[in-house]
XYZ file of C-alpha atoms in Angstrom:
117
model
C 22.510 43.771 59.194
C 18.803 43.297 58.577
C 16.430 40.518 59.611
C 14.142 39.467 56.774
C 12.446 36.392 58.295
C 12.127 34.669 61.651
C 11.556 30.904 61.906
C 10.943 29.093 65.225
C 11.441 25.334 64.872
C 10.811 22.731 67.614
C 13.109 19.775 68.428
C 11.228 17.486 66.061
C 11.783 19.879 63.158
C 8.250 21.247 62.969
C 7.638 24.899 62.235
C 6.094 26.643 65.269
C 6.211 30.272 64.183
C 7.210 32.186 61.088
C 7.346 35.945 60.454
C 8.230 37.745 57.224
C 9.641 41.218 57.779
C 10.896 42.900 54.646
C 10.181 45.824 52.375
C 7.249 45.502 49.983
C 8.022 43.996 46.629
C 8.549 46.189 43.647
C 6.119 44.999 41.027
C 6.245 46.019 37.386
C 3.081 46.470 35.338
C 3.210 46.792 31.583
C 0.697 46.778 28.730
C 1.502 44.350 25.916
C 0.233 43.868 22.374
C 0.079 40.565 20.511
C 2.397 38.647 20.232
C 3.905 38.697 23.706
C 7.674 39.263 23.456
C 8.398 37.387 26.706
C 8.530 33.606 26.997
C 6.348 32.416 29.876
C 6.532 28.900 31.331
C 4.702 27.138 34.184
C 6.942 26.445 37.177
C 5.896 25.357 40.672
C 2.195 26.087 40.048
C 3.017 29.602 38.818
C 3.597 31.202 35.436
C 7.069 32.759 35.325
C 9.232 34.549 32.777
C 11.609 31.993 31.243
C 13.249 34.152 28.562
C 13.388 37.857 27.797
C 14.001 40.841 30.039
C 12.777 44.404 29.608
C 11.554 47.424 31.554
C 12.219 45.924 34.983
C 10.737 42.531 34.118
C 13.353 39.871 34.802
C 13.700 36.130 34.273
C 12.095 34.414 37.255
C 9.408 37.043 37.833
C 5.928 35.564 38.142
C 2.668 36.808 36.648
C 0.826 38.396 39.596
C -2.162 40.057 37.874
C -3.762 40.353 34.450
C -5.837 43.447 33.645
C -5.918 44.347 37.341
C -7.327 40.975 38.483
C -5.068 38.881 40.698
C -3.747 35.589 39.331
C -4.102 32.514 41.526
C -1.257 30.187 40.548
C -1.836 29.295 36.895
C -5.454 30.512 36.786
C -6.930 33.957 36.223
C -9.612 35.402 38.502
C -12.376 33.926 36.325
C -10.802 30.427 36.240
C -9.093 30.498 32.830
C -5.567 29.199 32.349
C -3.103 32.118 32.140
C -1.113 30.691 29.221
C -4.287 29.986 27.202
C -5.580 33.495 27.958
C -2.343 35.083 26.745
C -2.241 32.883 23.608
C -5.557 34.296 22.334
C -5.062 37.443 20.182
C -8.607 38.617 21.010
C -7.547 39.374 24.618
C -4.997 42.014 23.607
C -3.963 44.678 24.525
C -3.437 43.215 27.975
C -1.924 44.708 31.128
C 0.241 42.246 33.076
C 1.827 42.818 36.492
C 5.064 40.918 37.172
C 7.017 40.502 40.397
C 8.633 38.049 42.764
C 6.138 35.584 44.174
C 5.643 35.093 47.889
C 6.486 31.753 49.449
C 3.533 29.445 49.975
C 2.860 27.820 53.351
C 4.269 24.536 52.092
C 7.463 26.220 50.858
C 7.893 27.895 54.261
C 7.561 24.505 55.990
C 10.194 22.973 53.689
C 12.542 25.914 54.298
C 12.137 25.646 58.082
C 12.784 21.896 58.027
C 16.139 22.514 56.303
C 17.312 24.436 59.376
C 16.593 21.456 61.647
C 19.246 19.151 60.247
């Protein structure tokens, strides 16, 4: 049995301490040409794969980086929208890194509050 996360919750249901302890994620990076053969959709302030699986990229994986620059939610490092960037044929070929996204602080609080009830 392995322990992946530790949550310490007080009597009122507030999160006091949280620790993630798990193996690093396996990310997949691939270079694509236009048009992109994966269907990407915005979900929970992230851009995720909605349809199409190939080469280790699965439905539910989020876009983590484009051309080596980290993606912050739905925006690239220079502030452009990810979906608009990928819709422009002038930006291709493009290297995209996919993987499972990490939980945000707010998502960790919601998860911890579920244990309280």
